[in-house]
Short mmCIF file of C-alpha atoms (C1' of nucleotides) in Angstrom, two decimals:
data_model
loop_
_atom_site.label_atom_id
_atom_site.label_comp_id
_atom_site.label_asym_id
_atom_site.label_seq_id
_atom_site.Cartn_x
_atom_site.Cartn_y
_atom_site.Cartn_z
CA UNK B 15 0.00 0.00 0.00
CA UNK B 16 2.45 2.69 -1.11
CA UNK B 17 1.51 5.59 -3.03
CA UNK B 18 4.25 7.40 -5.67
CA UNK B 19 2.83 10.84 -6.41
CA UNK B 20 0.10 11.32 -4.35
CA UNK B 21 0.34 14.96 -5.74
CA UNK B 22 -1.75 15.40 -8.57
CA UNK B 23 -0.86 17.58 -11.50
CA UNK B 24 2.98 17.09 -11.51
CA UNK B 25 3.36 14.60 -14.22
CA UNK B 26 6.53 12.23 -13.38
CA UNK B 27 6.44 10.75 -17.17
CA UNK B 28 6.54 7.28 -15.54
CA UNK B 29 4.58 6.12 -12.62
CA UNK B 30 1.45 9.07 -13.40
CA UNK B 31 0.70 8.26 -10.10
CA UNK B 32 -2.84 9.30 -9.87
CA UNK B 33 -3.91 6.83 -13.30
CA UNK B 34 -6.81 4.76 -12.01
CA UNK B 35 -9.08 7.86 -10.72
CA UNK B 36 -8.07 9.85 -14.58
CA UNK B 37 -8.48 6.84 -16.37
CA UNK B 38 -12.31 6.66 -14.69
CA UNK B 39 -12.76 10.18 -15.29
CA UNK B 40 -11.54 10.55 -19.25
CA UNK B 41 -13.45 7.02 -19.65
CA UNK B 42 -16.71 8.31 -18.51
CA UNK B 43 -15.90 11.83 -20.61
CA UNK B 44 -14.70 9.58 -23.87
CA UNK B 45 -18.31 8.07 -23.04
CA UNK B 46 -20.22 11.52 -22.94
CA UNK B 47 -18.66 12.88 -25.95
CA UNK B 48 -17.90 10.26 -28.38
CA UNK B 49 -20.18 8.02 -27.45
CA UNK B 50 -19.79 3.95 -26.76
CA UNK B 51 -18.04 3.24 -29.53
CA UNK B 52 -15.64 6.04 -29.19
CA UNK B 53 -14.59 4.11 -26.23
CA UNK B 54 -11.56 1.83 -26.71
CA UNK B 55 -8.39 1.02 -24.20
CA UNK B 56 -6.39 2.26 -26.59
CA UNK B 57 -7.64 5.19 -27.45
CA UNK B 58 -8.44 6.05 -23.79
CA UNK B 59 -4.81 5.46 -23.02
CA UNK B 60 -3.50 7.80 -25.64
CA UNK B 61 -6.34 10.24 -24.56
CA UNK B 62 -4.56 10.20 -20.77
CA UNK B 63 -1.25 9.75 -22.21
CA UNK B 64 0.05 6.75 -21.24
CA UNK B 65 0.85 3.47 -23.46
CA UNK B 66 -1.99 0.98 -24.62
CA UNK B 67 -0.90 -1.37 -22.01
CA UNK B 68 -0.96 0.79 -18.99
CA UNK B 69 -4.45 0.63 -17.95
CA UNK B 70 -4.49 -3.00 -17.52
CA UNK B 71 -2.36 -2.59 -13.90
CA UNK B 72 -5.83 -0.73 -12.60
CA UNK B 73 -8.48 -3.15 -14.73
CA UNK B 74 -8.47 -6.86 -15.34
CA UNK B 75 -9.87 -5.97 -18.81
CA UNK B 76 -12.14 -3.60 -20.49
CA UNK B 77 -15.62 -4.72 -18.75
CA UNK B 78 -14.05 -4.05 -15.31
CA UNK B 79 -13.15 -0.70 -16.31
CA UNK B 80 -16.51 -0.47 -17.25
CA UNK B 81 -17.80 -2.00 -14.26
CA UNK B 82 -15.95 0.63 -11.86
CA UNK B 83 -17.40 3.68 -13.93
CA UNK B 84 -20.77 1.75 -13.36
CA UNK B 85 -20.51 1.09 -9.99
CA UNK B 86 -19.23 5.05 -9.64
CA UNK B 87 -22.36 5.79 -11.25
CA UNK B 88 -24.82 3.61 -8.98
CA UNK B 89 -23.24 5.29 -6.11
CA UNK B 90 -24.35 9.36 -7.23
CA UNK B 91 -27.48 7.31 -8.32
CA UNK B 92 -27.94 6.61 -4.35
CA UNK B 93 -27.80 10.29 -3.59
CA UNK B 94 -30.50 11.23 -5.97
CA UNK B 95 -33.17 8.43 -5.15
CA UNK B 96 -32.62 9.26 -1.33
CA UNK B 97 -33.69 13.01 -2.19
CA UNK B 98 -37.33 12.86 -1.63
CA UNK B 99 -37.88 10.85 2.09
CA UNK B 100 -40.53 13.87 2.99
CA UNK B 101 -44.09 12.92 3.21
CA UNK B 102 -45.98 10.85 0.54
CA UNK B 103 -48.08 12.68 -1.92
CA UNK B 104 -48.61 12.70 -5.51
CA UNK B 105 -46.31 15.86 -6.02
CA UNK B 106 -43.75 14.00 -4.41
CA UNK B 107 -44.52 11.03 -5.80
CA UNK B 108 -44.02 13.21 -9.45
CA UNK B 109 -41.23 14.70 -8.19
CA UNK B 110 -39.44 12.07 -7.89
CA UNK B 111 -40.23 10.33 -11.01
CA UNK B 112 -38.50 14.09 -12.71
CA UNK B 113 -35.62 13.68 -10.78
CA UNK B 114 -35.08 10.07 -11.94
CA UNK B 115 -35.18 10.56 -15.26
CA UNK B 116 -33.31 13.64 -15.05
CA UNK B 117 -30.43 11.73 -13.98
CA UNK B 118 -30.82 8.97 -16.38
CA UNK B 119 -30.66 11.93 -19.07
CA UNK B 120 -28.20 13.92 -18.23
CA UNK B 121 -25.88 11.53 -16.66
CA UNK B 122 -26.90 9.05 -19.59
CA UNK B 123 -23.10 7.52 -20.07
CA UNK B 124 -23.39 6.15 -16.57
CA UNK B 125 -26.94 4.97 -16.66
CA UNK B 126 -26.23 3.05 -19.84
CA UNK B 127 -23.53 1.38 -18.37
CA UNK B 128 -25.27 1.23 -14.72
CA UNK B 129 -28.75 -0.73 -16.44
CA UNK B 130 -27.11 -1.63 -20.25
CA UNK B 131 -27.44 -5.11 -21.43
CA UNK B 132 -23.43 -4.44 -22.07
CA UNK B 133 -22.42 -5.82 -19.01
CA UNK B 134 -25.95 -7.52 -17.44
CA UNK B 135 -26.58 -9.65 -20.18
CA UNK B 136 -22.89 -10.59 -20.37
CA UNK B 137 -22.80 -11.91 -16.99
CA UNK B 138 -19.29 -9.82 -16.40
CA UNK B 139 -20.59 -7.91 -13.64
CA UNK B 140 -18.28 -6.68 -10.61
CA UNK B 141 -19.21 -8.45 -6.88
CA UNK B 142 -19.19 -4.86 -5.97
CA UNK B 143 -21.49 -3.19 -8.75
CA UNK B 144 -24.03 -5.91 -8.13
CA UNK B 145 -23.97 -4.47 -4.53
CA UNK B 146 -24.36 -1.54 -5.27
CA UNK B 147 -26.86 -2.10 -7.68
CA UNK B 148 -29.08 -4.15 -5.70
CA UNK B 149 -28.68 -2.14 -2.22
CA UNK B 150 -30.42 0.51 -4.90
CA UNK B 151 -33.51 -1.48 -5.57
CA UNK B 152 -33.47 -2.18 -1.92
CA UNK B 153 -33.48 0.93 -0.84
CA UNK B 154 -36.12 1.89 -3.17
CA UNK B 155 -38.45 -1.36 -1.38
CA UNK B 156 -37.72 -0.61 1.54
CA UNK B 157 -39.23 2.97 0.78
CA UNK B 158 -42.42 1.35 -0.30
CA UNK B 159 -42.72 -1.11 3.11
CA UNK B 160 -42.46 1.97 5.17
CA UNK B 161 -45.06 3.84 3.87
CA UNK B 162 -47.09 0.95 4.27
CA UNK B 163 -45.91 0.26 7.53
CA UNK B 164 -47.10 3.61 8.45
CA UNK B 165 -50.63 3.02 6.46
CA UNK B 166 -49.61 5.60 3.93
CA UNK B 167 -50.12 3.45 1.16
CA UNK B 168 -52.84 0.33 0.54
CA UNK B 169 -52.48 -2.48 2.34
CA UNK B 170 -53.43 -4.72 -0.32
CA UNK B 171 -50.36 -3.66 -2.16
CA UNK B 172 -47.78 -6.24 -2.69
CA UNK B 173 -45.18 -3.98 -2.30
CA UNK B 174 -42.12 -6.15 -3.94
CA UNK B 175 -44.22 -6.08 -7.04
CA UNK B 176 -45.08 -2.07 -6.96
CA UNK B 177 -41.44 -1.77 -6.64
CA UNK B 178 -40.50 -3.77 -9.40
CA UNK B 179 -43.06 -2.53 -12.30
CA UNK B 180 -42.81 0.91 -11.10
CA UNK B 181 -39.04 0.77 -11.58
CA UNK B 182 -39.55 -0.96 -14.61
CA UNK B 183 -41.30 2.13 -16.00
CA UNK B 184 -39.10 4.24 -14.86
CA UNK B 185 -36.24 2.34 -16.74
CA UNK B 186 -38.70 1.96 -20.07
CA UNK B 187 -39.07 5.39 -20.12
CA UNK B 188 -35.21 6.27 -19.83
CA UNK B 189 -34.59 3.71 -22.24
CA UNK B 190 -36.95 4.72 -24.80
CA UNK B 191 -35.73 8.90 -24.28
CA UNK B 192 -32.02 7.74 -24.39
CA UNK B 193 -32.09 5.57 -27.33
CA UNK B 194 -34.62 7.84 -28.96
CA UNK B 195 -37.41 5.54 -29.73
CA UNK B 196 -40.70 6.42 -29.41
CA UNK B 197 -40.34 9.21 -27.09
CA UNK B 198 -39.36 12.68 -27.73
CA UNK B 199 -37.26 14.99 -25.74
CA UNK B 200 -40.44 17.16 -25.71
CA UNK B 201 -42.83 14.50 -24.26
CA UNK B 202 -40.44 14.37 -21.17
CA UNK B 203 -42.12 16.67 -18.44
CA UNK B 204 -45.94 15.43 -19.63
CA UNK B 205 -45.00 11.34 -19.79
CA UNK B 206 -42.99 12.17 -15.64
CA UNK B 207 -46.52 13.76 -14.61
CA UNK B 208 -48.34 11.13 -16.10
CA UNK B 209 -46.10 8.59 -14.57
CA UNK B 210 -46.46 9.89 -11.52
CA UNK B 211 -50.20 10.21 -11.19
CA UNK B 212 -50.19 6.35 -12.47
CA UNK B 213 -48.05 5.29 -9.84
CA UNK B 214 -49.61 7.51 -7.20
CA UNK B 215 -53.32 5.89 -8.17
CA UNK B 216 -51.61 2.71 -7.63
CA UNK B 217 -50.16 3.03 -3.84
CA UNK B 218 -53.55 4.56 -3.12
CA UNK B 219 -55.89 1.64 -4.74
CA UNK B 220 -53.55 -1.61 -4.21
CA UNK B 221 -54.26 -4.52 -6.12
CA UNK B 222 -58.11 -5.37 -6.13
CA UNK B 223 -59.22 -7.87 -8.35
CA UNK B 224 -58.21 -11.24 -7.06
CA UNK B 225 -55.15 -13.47 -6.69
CA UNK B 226 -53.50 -13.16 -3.13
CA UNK B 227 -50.34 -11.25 -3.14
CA UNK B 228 -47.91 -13.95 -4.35
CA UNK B 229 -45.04 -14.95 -2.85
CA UNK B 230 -42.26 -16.56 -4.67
CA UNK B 231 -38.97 -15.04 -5.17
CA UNK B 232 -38.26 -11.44 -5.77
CA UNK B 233 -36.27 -9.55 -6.78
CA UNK B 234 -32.60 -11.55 -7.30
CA UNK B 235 -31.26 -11.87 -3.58
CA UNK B 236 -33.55 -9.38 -2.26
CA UNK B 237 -36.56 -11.34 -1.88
CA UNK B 238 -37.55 -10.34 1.90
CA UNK S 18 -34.54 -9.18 -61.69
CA UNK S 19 -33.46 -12.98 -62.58
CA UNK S 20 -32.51 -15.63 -59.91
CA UNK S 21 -30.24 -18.41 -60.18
CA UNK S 22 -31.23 -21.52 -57.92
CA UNK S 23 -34.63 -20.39 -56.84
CA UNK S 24 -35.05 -24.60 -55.90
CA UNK S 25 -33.30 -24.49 -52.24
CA UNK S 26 -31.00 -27.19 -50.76
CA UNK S 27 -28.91 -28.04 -54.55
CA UNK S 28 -25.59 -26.22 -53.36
CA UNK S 29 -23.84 -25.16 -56.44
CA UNK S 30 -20.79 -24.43 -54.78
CA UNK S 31 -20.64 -21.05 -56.28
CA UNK S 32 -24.03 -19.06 -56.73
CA UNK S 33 -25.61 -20.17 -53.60
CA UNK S 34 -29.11 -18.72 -54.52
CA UNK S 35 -30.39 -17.99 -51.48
CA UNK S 36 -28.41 -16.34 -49.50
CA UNK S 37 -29.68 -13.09 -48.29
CA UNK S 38 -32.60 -15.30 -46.63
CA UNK S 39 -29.96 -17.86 -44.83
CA UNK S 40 -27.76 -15.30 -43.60
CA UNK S 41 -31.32 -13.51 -41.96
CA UNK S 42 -32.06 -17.26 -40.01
CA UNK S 43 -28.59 -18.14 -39.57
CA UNK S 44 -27.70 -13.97 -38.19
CA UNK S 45 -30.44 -15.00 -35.81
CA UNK S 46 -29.53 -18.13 -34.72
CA UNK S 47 -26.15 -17.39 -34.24
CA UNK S 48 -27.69 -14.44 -32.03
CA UNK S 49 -29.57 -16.65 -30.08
CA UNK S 50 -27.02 -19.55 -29.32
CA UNK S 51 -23.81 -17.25 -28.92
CA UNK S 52 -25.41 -14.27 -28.25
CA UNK S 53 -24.33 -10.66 -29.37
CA UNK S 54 -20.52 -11.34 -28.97
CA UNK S 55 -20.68 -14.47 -30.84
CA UNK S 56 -22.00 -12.54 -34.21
CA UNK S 57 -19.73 -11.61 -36.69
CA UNK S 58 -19.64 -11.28 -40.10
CA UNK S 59 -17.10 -13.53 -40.73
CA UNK S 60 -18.79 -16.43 -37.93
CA UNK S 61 -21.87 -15.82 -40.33
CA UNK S 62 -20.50 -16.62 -43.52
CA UNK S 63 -18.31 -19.11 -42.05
CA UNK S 64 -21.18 -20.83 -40.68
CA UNK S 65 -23.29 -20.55 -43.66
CA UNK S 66 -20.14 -21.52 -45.60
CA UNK S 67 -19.42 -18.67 -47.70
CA UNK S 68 -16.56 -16.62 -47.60
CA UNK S 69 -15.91 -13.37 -45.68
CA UNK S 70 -17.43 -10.81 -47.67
CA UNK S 71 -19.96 -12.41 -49.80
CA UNK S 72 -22.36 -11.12 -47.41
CA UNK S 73 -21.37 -7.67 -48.31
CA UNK S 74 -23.34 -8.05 -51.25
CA UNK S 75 -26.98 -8.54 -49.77
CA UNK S 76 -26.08 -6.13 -46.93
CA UNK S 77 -24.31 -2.58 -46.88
CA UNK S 78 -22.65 -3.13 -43.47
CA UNK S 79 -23.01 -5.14 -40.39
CA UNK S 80 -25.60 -2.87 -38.95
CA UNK S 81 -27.61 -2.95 -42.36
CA UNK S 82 -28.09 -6.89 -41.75
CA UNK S 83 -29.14 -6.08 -38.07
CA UNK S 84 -31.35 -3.86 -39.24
CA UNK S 85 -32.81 -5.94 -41.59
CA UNK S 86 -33.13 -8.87 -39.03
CA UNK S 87 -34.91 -6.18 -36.46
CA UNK S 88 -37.36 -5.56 -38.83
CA UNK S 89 -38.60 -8.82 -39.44
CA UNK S 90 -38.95 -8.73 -35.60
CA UNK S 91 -41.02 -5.85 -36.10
CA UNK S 92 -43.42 -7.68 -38.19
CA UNK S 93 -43.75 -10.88 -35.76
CA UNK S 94 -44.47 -8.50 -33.14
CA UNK S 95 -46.85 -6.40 -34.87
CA UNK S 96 -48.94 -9.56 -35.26
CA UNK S 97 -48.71 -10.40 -31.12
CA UNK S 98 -49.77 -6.76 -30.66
CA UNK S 99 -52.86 -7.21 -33.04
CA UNK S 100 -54.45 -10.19 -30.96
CA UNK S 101 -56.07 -8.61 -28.55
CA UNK S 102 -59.21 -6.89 -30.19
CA UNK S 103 -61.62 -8.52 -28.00
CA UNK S 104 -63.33 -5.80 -25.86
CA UNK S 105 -61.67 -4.59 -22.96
CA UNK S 106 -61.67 -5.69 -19.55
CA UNK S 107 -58.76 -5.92 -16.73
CA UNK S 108 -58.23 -9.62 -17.96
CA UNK S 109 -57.56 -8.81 -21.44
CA UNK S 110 -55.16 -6.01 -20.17
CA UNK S 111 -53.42 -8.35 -17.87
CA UNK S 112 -53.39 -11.20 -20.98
CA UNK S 113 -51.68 -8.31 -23.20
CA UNK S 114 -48.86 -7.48 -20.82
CA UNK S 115 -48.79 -11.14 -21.06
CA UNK S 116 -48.23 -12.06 -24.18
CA UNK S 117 -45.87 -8.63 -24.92
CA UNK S 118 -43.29 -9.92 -22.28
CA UNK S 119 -43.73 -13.36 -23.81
CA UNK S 120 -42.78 -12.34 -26.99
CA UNK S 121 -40.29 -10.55 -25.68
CA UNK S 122 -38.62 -13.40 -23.58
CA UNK S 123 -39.08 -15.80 -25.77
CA UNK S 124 -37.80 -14.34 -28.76
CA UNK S 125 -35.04 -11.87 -27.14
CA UNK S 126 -32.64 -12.21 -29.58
CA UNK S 127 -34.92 -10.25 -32.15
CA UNK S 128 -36.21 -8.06 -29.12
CA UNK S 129 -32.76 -6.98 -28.71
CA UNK S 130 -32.14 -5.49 -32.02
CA UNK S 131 -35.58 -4.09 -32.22
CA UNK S 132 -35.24 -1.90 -29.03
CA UNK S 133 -31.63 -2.20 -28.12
CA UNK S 134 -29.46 0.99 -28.42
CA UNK S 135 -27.31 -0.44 -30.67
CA UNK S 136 -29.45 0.19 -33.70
CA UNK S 137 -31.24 3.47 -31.95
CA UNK S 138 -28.49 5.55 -30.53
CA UNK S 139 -25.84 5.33 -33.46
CA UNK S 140 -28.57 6.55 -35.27
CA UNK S 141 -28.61 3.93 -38.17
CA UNK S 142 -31.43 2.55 -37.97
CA UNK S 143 -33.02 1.72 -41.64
CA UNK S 144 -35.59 3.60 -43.12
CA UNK S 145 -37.34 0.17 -43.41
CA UNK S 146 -36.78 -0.31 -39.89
CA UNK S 147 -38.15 3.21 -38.28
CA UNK S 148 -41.14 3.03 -40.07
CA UNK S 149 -41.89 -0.70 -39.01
CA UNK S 150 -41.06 0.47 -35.50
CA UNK S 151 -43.45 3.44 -35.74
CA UNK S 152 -46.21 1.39 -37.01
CA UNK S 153 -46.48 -0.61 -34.24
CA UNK S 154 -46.48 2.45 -31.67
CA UNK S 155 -49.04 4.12 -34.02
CA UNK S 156 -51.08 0.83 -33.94
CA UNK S 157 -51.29 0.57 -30.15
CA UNK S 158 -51.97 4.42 -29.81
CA UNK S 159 -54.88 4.43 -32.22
CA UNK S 160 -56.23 1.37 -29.89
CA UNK S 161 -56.45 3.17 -27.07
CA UNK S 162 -57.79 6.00 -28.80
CA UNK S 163 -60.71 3.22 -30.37
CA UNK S 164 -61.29 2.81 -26.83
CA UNK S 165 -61.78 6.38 -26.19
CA UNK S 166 -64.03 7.03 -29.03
CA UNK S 167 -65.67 3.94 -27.98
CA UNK S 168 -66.22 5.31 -24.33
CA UNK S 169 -64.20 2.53 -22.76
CA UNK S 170 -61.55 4.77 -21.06
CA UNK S 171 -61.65 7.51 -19.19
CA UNK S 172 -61.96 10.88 -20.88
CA UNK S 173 -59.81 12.62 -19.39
CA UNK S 174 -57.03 10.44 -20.30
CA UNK S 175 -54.61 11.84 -22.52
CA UNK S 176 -54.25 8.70 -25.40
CA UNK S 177 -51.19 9.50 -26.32
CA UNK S 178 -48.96 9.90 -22.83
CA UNK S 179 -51.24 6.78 -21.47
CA UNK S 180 -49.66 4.99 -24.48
CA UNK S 181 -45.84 6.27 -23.99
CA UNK S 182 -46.32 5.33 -20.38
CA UNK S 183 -47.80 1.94 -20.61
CA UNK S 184 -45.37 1.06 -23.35
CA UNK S 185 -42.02 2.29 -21.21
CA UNK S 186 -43.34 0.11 -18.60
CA UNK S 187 -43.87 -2.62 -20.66
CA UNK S 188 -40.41 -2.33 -22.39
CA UNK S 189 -38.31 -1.39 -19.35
CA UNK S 190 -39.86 -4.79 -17.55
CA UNK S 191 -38.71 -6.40 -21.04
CA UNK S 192 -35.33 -5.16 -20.46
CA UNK S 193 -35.03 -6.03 -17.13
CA UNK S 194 -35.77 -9.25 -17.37
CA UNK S 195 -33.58 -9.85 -20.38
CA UNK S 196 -30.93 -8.45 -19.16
CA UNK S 197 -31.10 -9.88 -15.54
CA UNK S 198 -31.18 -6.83 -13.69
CA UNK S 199 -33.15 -6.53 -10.73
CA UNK S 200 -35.88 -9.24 -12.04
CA UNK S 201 -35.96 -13.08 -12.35
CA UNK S 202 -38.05 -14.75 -14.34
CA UNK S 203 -39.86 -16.68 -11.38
CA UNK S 204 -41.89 -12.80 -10.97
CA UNK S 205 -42.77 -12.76 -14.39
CA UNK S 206 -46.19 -13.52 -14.30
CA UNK S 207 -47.09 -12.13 -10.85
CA UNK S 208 -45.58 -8.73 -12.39
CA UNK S 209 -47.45 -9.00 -15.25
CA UNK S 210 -50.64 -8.74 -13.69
CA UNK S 211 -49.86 -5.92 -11.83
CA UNK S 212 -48.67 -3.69 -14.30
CA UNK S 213 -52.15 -5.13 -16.02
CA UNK S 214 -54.10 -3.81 -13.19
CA UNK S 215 -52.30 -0.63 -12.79
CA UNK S 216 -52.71 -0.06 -16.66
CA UNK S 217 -56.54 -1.32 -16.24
CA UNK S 218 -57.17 1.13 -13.09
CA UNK S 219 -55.60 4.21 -15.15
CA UNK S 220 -57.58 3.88 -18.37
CA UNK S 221 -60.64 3.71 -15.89
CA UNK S 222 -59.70 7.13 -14.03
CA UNK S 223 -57.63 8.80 -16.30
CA UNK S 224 -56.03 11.75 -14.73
CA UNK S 225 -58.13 13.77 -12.13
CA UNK S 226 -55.04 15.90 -10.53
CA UNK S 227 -54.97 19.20 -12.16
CA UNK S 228 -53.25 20.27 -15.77
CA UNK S 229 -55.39 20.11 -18.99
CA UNK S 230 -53.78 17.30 -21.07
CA UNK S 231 -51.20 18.90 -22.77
CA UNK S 232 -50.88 19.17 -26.68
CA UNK S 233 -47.02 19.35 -27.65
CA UNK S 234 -44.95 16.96 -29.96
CA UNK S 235 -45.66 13.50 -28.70
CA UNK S 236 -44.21 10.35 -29.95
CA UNK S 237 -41.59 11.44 -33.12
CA UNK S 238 -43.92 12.29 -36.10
CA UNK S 239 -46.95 10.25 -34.41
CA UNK S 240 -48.36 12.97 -32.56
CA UNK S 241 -51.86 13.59 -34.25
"C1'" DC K 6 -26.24 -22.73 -80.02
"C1'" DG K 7 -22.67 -19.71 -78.18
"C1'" DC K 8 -21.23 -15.23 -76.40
"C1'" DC K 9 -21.33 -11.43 -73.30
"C1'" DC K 10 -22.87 -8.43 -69.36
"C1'" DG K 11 -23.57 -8.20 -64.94
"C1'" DA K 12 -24.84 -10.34 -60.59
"C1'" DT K 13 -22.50 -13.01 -57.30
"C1'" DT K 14 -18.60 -14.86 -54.86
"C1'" DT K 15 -13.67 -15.16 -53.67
"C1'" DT K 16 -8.91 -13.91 -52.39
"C1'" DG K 17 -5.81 -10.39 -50.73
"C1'" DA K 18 -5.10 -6.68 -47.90
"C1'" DC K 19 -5.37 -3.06 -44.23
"C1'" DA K 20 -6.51 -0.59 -40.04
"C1'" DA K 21 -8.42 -0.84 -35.47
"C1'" DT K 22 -9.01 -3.27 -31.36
"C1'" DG K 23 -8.36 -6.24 -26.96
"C1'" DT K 24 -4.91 -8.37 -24.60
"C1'" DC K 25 -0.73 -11.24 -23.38
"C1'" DA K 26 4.44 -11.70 -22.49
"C1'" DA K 27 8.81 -9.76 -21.51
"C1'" DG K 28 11.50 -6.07 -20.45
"C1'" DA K 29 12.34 -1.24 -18.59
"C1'" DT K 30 11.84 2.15 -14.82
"C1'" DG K 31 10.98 4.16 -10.92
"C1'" DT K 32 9.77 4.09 -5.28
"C1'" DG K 33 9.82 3.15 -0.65
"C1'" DG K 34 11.61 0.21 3.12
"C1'" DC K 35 15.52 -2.14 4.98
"C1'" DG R 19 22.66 2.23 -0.97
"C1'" DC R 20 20.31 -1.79 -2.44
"C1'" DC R 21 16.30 -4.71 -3.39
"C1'" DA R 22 11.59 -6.27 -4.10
"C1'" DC R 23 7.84 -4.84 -6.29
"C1'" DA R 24 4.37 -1.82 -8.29
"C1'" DT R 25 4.02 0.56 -12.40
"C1'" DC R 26 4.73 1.53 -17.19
"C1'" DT R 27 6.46 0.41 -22.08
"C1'" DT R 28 7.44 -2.09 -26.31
"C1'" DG R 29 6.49 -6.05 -29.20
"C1'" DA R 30 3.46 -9.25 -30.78
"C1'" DC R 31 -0.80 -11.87 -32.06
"C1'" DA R 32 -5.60 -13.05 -33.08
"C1'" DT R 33 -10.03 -11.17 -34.25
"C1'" DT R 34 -12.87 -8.13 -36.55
"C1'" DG R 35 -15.12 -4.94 -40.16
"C1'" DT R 36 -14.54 -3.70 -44.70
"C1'" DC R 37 -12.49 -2.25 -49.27
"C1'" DA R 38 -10.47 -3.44 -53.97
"C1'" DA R 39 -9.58 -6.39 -57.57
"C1'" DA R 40 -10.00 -10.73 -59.63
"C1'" DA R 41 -12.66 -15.03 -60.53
"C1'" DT R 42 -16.99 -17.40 -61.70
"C1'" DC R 43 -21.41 -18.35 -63.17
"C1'" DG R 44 -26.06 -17.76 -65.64
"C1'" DG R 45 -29.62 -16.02 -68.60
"C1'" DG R 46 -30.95 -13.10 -72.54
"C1'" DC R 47 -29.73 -11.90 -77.11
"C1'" DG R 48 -27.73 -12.61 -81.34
#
DNA sequence: CGCCCGATTTTGACAATGTCAAGATGTGGC
DNA sequence: GCCACATCTTGACATTGTCAAAATCGGGCG
């Protein structure tokens, strides 16, 4: 555990000293301005300054690069879901549905990487963004069982299942703005209200018609 | 306009006949079985048994082929989206979110390409392609506007942010469960029929809370 | 019946990329 | 002051997308 140049900005030619931390920040600007394809190890490395070669001391390979930016990302995700803990009303409730999607938008070179089939699908996930991304859902659950804990929302409500389609239409409607299908730019403010109200109608009203609240798994290892 | 072996299976060596149509299966097969990583142009032709670049000749680039292959996704799915014309009741919601996610799951390779950012956010997506995709968001708005006119739903819902809504649900449940994020396929069906309820209990109330439905550009060039 | 044009396929080639192996170069602790 | 080791570099290789030029075949026209 020995540090070179822990002073930043006084470039040593060898041993940068401070590589891992630029190589995450040029990565996630390569991302923003070029765009995923613009993103390669070697061109990264030239971007920072440094041989092809060099970034593979600080990542196994390119998905853990791209794992570390994601798990960066699910970490200033946290921040912003854990805004709005005031009461529970359908302002809020709005409100919160804005400020995820603003996120997703403007921060969109993390939240591809943070929810992208890229590295899900791929199975090359990090132990530790798979923590972090799952404390995130759990946090967002466990937002849901208080407020029915404290009879804010229905009690018929499963809320496991709120949690998961109401995130899921959160993520549809990033996905769809992001990639530019369907949805407009334009359509963004009226589809958050809209969202809102839908999801607000829903913790009011709980499930009615039939079928007991199931209760097989969950949510992957957060199932109760 | 003249074709050489129309009569399939005869391999002439040279002149294979129908190729454009057996690199289209064996793109998605390959898709399926390796997934994304395991397609390339030269695994295709190999695998159909062709060298390199004879596909080059039935498609401009790689992404021309995918585009191709998404849009005979489109048309598959087009007919899944068309079953439901029965009259509407929370069932037949529930049994649409249904059989959207099935197609979805079952045929995710296609999915993928249809929806996936690869295609969207490079921004080379087909004309062929865009207007398949906007079809089938044009035909499930004008249902829900049939329903309207019909007096099935709410008034006061706006057609067109219902439909952006619904659908971003729909797809972002799609993605998540594709991609293995958050959702396993054991919640599937119990998720199903609550987005189908929530979708059923907001065409019934529409919105109450305030704001005249607003008017501005909705879905790209389907507003109207 | 045979020739020719053009559709189709092939071989050769090149640049970009991810990544490994071996060597060079510093740094702090003894 | 020297050594082990983290860090960085150069060299190399396989894979991939794709272009250019050459080879090959088939049907319509003479």
């Amino acid at each position: 555990m020995w540090r070179y140049a822990t002073r930043m900005g006084s470039k040593s030619s060898y041993h940068h000293g401070d590589l891992r931390r630029t190589l995450l920040d040029q990565a996630a600007l390569l991302l923003r301005e070029e765009g995923e394809k613009g993103l390669s190890m070697r061109a990264l490395a030239a971007r920072v300054g440094v041989s092809r070669t060099a970034p593979y001391h600080h990542f196994k390979d390119k998905e853990d690069l791209l794992c570390a930016i994601a798990t960066e990302g699910f970490r200033r995700f946290i921040g912003v879901l854990s805004l709005e803990s005031a009461d529970l009303s359908e302002t809020n409730v709005r409100q919160f549905v804005h400020s995820y999607l603003g996120f997703a938008i403007s921060n969109a070179e993390y939240y591809d990487l943070m929810f992208g089939s890229q590295l899900w699908k791929s199975g090359s996930v990090n132990e530790a963004l798979r923590q972090e991304a799952q404390a995130s859902f759990r946090f967002y659950l466990e937002q849901v069982r208080d407020w029915q804990r404290q009879g804010k929302v229905n009690n018929q409500l499963d809320p496991l299942r709120y949690a998961q389609v109401s995130w899921s239409a959160l993520h549809g409607m990033c996905r769809l703005l992001i990639d530019g299908i369907y949805l407009d730019p334009g359509s963004m403010g009226p589809m958050c209200d809209e969202a809102g109200s839908m999801f607000w109608r829903e913790l009011q009203a709980g499930r009615q018609a039939g079928k007991a609240p199931a209760s097989g798994p969950g949510a992957q290892r957060s199932s109760h």
